[in-house]
Coordinates of C-alpha atoms and ligand atoms in Angstrom, one line a residue:
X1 CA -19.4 1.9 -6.6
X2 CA -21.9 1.3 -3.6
X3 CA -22.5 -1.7 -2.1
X4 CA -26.3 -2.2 -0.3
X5 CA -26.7 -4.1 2.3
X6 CA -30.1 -7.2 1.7
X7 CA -31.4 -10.1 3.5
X8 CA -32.0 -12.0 0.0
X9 CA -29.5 -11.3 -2.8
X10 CA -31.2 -13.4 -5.1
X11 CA -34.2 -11.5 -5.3
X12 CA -32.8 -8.2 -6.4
X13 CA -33.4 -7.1 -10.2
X14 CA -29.7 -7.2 -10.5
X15 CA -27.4 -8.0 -14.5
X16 CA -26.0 -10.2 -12.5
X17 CA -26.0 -12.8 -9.8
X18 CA -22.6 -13.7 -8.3
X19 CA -22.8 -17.3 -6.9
X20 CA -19.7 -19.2 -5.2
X21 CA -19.1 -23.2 -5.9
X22 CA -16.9 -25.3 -3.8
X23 CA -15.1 -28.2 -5.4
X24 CA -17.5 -31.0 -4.9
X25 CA -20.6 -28.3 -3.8
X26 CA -23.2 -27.2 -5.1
X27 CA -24.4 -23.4 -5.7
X28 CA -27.1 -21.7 -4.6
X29 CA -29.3 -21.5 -7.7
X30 CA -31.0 -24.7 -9.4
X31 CA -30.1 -23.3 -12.9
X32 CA -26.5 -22.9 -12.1
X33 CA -26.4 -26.3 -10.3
X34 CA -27.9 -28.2 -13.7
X35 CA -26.5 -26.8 -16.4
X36 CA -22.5 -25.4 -15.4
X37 CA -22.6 -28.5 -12.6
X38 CA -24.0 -31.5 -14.1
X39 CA -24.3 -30.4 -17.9
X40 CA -20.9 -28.9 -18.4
X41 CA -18.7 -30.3 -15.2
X42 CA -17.9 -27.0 -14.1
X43 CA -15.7 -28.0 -11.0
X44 CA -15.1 -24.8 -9.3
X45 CA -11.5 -25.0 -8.7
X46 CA -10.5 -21.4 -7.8
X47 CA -10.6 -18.7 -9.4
X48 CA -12.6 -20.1 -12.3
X49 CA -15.8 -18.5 -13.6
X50 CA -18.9 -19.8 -15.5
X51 CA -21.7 -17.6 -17.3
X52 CA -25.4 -18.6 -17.7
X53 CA -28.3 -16.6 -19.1
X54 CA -31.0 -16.5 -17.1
X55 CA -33.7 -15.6 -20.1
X56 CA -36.2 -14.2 -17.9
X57 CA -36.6 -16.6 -15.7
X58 CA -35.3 -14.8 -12.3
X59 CA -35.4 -11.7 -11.5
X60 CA -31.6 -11.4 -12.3
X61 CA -30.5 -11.6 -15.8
X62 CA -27.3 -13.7 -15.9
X63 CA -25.4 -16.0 -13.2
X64 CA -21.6 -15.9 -12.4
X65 CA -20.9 -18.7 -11.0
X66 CA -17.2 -18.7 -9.2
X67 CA -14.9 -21.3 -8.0
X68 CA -14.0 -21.2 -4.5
X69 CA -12.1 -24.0 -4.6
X70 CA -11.2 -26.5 -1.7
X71 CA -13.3 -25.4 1.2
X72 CA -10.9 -26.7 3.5
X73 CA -8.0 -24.2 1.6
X74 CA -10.6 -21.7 1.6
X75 CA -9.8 -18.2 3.3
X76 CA -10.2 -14.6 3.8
X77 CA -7.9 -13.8 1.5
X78 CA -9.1 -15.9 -1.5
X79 CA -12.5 -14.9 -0.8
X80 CA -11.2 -11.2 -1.1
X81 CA -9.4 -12.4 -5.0
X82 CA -12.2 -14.2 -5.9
X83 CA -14.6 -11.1 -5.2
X84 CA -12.4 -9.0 -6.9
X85 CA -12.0 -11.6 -10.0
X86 CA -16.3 -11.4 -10.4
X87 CA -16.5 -7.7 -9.5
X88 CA -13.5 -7.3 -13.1
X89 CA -15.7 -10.2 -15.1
X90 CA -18.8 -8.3 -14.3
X91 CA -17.4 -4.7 -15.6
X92 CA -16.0 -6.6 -18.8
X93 CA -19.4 -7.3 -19.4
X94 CA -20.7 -3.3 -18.6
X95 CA -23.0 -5.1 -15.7
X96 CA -24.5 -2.0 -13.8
X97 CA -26.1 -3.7 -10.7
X98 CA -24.6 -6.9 -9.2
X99 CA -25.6 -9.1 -6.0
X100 CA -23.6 -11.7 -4.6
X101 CA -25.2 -14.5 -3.0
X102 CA -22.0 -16.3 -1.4
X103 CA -23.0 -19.7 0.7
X104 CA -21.5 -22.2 2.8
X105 CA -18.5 -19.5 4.1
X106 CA -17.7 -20.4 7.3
X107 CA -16.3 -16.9 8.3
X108 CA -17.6 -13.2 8.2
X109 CA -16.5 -12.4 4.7
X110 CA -18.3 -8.8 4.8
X111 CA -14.5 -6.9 5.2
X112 CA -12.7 -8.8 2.4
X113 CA -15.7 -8.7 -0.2
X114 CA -15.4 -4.7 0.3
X115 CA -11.8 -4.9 0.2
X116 CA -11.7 -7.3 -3.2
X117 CA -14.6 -5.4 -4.7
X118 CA -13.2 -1.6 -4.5
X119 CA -9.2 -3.1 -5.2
X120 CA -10.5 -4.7 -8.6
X121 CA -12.5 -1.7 -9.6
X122 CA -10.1 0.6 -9.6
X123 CA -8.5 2.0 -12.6
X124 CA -6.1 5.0 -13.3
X125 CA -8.0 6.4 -16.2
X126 CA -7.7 10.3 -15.7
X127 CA -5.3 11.0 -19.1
X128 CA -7.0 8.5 -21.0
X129 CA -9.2 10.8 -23.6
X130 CA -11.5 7.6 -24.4
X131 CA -12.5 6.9 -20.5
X132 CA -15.4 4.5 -20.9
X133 CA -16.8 4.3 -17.8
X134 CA -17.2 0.5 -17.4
X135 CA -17.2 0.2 -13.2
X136 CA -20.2 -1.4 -11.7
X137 CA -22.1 1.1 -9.8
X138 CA -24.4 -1.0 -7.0
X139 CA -23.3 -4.2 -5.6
X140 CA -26.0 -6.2 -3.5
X141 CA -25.1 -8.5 -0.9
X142 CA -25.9 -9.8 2.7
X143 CA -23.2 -8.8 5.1
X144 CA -22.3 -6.8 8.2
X145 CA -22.9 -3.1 8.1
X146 CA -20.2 -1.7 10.4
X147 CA -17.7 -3.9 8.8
X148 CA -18.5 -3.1 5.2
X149 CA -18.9 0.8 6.6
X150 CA -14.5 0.0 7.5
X151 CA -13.5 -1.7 4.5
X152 CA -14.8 1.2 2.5
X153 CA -12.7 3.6 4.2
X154 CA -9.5 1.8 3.8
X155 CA -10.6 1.1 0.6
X156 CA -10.8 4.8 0.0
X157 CA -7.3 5.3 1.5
X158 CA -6.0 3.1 -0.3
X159 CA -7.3 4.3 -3.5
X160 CA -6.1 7.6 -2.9
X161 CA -2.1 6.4 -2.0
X162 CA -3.0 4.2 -5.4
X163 CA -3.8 7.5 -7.5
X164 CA -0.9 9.4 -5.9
X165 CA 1.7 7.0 -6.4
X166 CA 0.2 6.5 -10.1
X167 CA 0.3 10.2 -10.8
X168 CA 3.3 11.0 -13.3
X169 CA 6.3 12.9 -11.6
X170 CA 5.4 15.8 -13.3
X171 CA 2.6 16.2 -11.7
X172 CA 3.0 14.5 -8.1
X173 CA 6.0 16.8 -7.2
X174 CA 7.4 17.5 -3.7
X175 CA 5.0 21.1 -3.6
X176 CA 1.6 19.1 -4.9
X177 CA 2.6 16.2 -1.7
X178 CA 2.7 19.5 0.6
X179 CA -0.5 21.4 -0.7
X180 CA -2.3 17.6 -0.3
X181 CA -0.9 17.4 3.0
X182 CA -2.2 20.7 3.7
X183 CA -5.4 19.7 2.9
X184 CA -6.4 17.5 5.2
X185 CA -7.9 19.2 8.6
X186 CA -4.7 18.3 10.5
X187 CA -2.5 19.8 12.3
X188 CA 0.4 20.6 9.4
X189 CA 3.9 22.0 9.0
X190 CA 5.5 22.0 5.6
X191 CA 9.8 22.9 6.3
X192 CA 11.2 24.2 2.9
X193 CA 14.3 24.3 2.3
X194 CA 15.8 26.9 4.6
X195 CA 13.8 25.7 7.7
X196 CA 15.1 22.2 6.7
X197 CA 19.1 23.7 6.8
X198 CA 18.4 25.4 10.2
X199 CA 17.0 22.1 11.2
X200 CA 20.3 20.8 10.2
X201 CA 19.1 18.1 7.8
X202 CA 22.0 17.8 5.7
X203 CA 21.6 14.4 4.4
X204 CA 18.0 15.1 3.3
X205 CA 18.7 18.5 1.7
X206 CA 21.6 16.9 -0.2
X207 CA 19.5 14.6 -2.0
X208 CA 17.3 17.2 -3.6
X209 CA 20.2 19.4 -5.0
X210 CA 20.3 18.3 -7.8
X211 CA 16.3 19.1 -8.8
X212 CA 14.6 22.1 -10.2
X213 CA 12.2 21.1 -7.7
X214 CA 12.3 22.8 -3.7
X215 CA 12.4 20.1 -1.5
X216 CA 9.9 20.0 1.3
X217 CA 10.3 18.2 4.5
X218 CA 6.2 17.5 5.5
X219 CA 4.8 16.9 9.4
X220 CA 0.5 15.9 9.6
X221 CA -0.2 15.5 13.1
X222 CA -3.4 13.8 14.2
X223 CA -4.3 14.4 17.5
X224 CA -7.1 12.8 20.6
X225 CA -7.8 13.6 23.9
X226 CA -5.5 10.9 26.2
X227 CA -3.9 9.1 23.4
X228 CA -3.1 5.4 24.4
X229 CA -0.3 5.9 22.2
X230 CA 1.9 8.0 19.7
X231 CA 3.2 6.6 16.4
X232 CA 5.1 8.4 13.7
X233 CA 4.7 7.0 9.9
X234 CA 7.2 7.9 7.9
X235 CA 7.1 7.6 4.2
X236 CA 10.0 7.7 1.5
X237 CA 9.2 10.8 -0.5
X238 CA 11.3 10.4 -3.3
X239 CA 8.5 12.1 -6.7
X240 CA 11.4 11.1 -8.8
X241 CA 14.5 9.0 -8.6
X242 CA 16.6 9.1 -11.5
X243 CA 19.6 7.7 -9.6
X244 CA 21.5 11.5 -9.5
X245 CA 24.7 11.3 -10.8
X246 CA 25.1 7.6 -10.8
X247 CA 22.1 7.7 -13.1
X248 CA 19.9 4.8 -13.7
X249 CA 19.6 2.6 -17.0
X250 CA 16.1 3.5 -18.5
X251 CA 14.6 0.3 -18.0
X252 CA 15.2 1.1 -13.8
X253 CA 14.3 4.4 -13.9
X254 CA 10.8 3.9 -16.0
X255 CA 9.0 3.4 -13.4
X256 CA 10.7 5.2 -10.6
X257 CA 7.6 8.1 -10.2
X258 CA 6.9 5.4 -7.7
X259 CA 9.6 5.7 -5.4
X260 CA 7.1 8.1 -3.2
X261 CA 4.9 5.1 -2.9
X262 CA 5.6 5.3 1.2
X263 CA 4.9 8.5 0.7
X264 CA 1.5 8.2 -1.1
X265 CA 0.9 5.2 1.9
X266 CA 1.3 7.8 4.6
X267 CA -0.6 10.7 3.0
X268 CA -3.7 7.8 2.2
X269 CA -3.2 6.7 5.7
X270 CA -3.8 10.3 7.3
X271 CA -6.5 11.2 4.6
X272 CA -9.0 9.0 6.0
X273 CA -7.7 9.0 9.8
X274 CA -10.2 11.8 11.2
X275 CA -13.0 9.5 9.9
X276 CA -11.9 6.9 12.3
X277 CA -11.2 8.6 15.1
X278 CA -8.5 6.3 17.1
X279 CA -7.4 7.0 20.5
X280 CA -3.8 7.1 19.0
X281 CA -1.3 10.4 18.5
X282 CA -0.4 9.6 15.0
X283 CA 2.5 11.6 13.3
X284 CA 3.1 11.7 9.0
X285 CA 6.1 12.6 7.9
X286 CA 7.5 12.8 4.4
X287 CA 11.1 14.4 3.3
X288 CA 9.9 14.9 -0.1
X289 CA 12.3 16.1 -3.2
X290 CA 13.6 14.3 -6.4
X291 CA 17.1 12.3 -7.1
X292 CA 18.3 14.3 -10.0
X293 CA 21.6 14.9 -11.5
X294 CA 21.6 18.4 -12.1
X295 CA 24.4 21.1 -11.4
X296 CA 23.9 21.5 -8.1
X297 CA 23.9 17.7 -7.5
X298 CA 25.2 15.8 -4.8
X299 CA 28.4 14.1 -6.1
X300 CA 29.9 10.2 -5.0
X301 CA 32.5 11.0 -2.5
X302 CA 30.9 14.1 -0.5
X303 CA 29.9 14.2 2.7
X304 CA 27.2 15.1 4.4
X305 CA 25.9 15.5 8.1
X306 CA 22.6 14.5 8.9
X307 CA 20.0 15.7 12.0
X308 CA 21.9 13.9 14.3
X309 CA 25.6 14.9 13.6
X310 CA 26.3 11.4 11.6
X311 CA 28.7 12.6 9.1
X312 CA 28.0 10.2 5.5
X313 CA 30.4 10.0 2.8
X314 CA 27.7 9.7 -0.4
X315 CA 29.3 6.3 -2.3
X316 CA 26.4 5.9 -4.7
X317 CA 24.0 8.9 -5.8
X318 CA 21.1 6.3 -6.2
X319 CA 20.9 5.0 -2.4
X320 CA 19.3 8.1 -2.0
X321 CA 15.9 7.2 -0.1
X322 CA 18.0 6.1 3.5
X323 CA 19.6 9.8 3.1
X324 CA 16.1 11.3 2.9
X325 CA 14.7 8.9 5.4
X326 CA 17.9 9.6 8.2
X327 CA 16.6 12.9 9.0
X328 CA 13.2 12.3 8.9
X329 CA 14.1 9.2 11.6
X330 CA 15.8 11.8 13.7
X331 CA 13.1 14.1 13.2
X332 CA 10.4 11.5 14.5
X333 CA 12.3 10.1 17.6
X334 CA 12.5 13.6 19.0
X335 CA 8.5 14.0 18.5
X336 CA 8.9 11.7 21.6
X337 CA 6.4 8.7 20.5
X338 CA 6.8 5.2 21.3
X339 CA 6.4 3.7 18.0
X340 CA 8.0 4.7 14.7
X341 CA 7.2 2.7 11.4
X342 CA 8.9 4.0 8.2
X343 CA 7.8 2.8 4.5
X344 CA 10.2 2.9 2.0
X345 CA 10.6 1.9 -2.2
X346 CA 14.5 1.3 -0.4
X347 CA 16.3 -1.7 -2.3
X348 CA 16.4 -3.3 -5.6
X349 CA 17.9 -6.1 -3.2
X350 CA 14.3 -6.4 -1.5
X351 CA 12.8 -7.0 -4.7
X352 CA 15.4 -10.1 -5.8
X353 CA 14.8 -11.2 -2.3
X354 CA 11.0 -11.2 -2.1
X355 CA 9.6 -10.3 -5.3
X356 CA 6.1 -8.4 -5.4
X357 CA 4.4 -10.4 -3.6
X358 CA 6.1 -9.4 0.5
X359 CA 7.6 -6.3 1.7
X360 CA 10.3 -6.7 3.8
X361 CA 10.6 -5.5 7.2
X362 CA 13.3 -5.1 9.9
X363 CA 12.6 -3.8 13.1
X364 CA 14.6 -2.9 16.8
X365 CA 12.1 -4.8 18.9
X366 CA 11.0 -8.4 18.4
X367 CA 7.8 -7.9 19.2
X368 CA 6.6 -4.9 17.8
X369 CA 7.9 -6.2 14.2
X370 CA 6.3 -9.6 14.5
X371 CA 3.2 -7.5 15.6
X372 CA 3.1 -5.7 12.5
X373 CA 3.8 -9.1 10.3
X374 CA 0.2 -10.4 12.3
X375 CA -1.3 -6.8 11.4
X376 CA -0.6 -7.6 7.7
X377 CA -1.6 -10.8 7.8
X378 CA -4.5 -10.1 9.0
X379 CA -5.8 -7.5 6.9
X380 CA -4.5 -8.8 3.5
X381 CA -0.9 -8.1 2.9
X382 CA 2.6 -9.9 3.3
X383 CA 5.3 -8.8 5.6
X384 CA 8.4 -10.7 5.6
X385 CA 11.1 -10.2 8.2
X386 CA 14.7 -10.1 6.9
X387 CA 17.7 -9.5 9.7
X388 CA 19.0 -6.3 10.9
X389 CA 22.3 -7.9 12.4
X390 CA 25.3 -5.7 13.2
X391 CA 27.2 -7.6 10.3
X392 CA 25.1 -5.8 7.6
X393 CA 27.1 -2.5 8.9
X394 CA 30.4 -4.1 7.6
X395 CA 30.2 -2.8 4.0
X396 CA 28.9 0.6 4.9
X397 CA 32.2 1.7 6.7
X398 CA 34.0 4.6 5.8
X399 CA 37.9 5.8 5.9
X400 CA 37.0 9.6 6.6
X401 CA 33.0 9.4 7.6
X402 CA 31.1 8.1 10.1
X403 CA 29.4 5.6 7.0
X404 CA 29.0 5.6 3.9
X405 CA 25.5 5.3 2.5
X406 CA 26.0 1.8 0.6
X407 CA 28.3 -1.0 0.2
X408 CA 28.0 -4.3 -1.0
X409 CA 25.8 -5.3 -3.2
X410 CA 24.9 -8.5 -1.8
X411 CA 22.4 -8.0 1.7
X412 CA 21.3 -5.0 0.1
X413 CA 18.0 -4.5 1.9
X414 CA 19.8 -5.3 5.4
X415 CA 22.7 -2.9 4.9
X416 CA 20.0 -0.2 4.0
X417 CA 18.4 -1.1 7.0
X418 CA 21.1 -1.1 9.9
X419 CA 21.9 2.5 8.0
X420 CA 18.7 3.6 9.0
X421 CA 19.3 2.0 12.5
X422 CA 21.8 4.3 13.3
X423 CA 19.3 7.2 12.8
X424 CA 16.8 6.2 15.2
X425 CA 17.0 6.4 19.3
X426 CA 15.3 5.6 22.2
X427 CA 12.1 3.7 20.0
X428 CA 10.3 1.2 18.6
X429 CA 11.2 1.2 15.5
X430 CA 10.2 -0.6 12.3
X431 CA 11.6 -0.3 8.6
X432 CA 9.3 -1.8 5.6
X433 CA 11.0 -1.8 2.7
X434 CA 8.0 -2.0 0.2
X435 CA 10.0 -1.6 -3.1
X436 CA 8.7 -4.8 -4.4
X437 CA 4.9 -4.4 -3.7
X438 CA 4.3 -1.1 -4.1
X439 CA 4.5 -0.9 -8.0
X440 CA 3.6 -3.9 -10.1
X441 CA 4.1 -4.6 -13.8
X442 CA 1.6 -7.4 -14.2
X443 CA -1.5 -7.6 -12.9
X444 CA -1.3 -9.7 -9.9
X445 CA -4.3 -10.9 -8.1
X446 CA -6.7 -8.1 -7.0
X447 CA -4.6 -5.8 -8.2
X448 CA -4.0 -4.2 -11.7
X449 CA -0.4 -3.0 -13.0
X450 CA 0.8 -0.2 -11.2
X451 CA 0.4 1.1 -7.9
X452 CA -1.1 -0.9 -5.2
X453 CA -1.2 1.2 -1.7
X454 CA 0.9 -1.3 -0.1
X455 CA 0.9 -0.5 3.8
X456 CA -2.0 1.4 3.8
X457 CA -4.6 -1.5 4.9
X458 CA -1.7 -3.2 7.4
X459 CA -1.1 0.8 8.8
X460 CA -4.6 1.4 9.5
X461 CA -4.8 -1.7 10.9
X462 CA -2.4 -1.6 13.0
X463 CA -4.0 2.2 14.6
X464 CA -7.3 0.4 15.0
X465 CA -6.3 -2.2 17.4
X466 CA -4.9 -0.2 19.3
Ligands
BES501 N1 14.2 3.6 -5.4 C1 15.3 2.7 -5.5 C2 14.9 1.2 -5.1 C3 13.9 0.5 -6.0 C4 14.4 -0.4 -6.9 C5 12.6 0.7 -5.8 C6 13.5 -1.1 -7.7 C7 11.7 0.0 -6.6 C8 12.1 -0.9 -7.6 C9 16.5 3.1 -4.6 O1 16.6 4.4 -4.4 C10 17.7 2.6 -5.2 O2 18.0 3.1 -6.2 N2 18.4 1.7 -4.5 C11 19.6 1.2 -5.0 C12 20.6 1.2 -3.8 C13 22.0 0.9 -4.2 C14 22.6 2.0 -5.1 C15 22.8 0.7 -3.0 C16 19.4 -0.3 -5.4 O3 18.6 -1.0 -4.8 O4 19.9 -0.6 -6.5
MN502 MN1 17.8 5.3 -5.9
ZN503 ZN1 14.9 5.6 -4.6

């Protein structure tokens, strides 16, 4: 999909014309204003969409006309939904060319109409034999240049963490997340499993035991002449989580080739950086392996000693992604950067808490986290902070290890979090437990089922403003 930039979107030769209606407005075009206005009371209430055949009298063969709803409710966001919501009508209807002649939008919508027009047209079609190629090739439409130029990036970033995280276990194992890592230009160094025992990252190595699978513990670096600053992302690199030994039920584990979604958001993230060019050091790290239960599985009841000398005792197999993530903490904080932001598929307790529709995110510094929450904000996702208090470390005490590596049930995504505290030093630090976002059922807004790139577009964000 392309999107051109014009001065007059209703003159193009397009299938279709994409035309916005306020409650109480009008549209653009006379047709649309007579017959889905006056004739047939079309209100406009968002999200709703209205057809019209044009029969040859414009140069564009058919009108969408789509509710914006309330102007004064009207927002960055919802113009981004109802972009994507036309963009998904239009390639129902196997519309090749489309312009958009939006009016009366007090705000510079160029960034979110990118953003809601490559989200909607994705689709993860590569095993389907039958692939009918139904996307909407060139999209017309007045906007900003340099803005839409961004927003196509991201887009692309996000697309590719969507693909990855999409991509059956089989397929997406720790060795393919290494070779892509490889891949990119960077600066790269892939640990297997040997480097990663001399490195002393017991807690990591521990969780991959029990795979056919080698483990690989993966470090991009992207580098600038006099960085303003140095940020590590980490991502939870889990290709398979079956639970180990306390297996899963199927219905948990079904969809569990997800839980390297942070993964998949780092790796997007640092596919697209070079293209940007930010004056920030920016460090992607991934302890990749799978959770299985085979015979050389970690067991309930071991224990295990992490980077930093923490001994663990391993109460439950399945709170696997804070072992993986300890040593790749350690790992980060000794790069020396100031900021480190891990993303994580961590707790089932995130997902009761905030459904799909926040991630939830804990941080050592005040400001830093309620940074990042502004970050997502702005650039179209939902972070929602949950507490990191001392209490939450209650549960996770042990009678012959420095912790154990769960507890109680209740405060789930807190206790996970204070675990991960004790693995990070002398930082920034902020943990964003994206269980609940990362991999949807239903279709939800922009999005279809499946993976979404959650963190990608507040990540890249963030290492633009600086
Ligand atoms: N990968 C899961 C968390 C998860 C659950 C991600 C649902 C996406 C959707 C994680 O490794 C896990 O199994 N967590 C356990 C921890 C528990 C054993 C302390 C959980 O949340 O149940
Ligand atoms: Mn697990
Ligand atoms: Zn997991």
């Amino acid at each position: 999909m392309e999107i051109k930039i014009v001065e007059n979107a209703a003159s193009v030769e397009a299938d279709i014309l994409v035309v916005n209606l306020f409650e109480d407005g009008k549209t653009s075009v006379d047709l649309a204003n007579k017959y889905a206005v006056e004739e047939d009371n079309f209100k406009g209430k968002f999200g709703e969409t209205y057809l019209l055949p044009t029969y040859g009298n414009a140069p564009y063969r058919k009108v969408l006309v789509v509710g914006f709803g309330k102007k004064e409710e009207f927002c960055p966001d919802k113009l981004r939904e109802a972009t994507a919501k036309a963009i998904k009508k239009c390639s129902q209807m196997e519309a090749k060319k489309v312009a958009f002649a939006f009016e009366g939008v007090d705000f510079d919508y160029s960034e979110q109409f990118a953003m809601g027009a490559f989200i909607a047209d994705y689709k993860f079609d590569k095993y389907k034999s039958d692939k009918k190629d139904k996307h909407v090739k060139e999209l017309y439409i007045q906007a900003d240049e340099e803005k839409i130029k961004k927003a196509e990036k991201i887009a692309a970033a996000m697309t590719f963490a969507r693909n990855l995280a999409n991509e059956p276990a089989q397929f997406a194992t720790p060795t393919e997340l290494s070779n892509i890592a490889n891949d990119f230009g960077l600066e790269t160094k892939i640990y297997d499993r040997e480097e990663c025992e001399k490195m002393g990252m017991g807690a990591f190595l521990a969780v991959g035991r029990g795979s056919d699978e080698e483990p690989k513990f993966i470090h991009m670096k992207y580098s600038c002449d006099n960085p303003k600053k140095r940020i590590a992302i980490i991502g939870k690199g889990i290709c398979f989580d079956s639970g180990g030994l306390d297996i899963k039920p199927a219905s948990s584990m079904l969809t569990m080739k997800d839980d390297m979604s942070g993964a998949a958001c780092v790796l997007g993230v640092m596919s697209i950086i070079k293209e940007f060019n930010p004056q920030v050091e920016v460090h992607g790290i991934i302890a990749a392996c799978e959770n299985m239960p085979g015979g050389k599985a970690y067991k309930p009841g071991d224990i295990v000693t992490a980077r930093n000398g923490k001994t663990i005792e391993i109460d439950n197999t399945d709170a696997e992604g804070r072992l993986t993530l300890a040593d790749a903490l350690c790992y980060a904080c000794e790069l020396g950067v100031d900021e480190v932001i891990d993303l994580a598929t961590l707790t089932g307790a995130c997902v009761v808490a905030l459904g799909s529709h926040a991630s939830g995110i804990m941080g050592n510094d005040e400001e830093f986290t309620h940074k990042l929450i502004e970050t997502a904000k702005k650039n179209g996702e939902k972070f929602w902070e949950l507490p990191l208090w001392d209490e939450y470390f209650d549960s996770l005490k042990s009678e012959v290890a420095d912790m154990k590596n769960s507890g109680a049930r209740w405060g789930g995504a807190s206790a996970a979090g204070v675990f991960l505290k004790k693995f990070v030093k002398d930082v920034k630090w902020a943990h964003i437990d994206i269980a609940g976002t990362a991999y949807i059922e239903k279709p939800q807004k922009e999005f279809i089922a499946g993976a979404t790139g959650a963190g990608v577009r507040t990540l890249l964000g963030y290492i633009l403003e600086q």
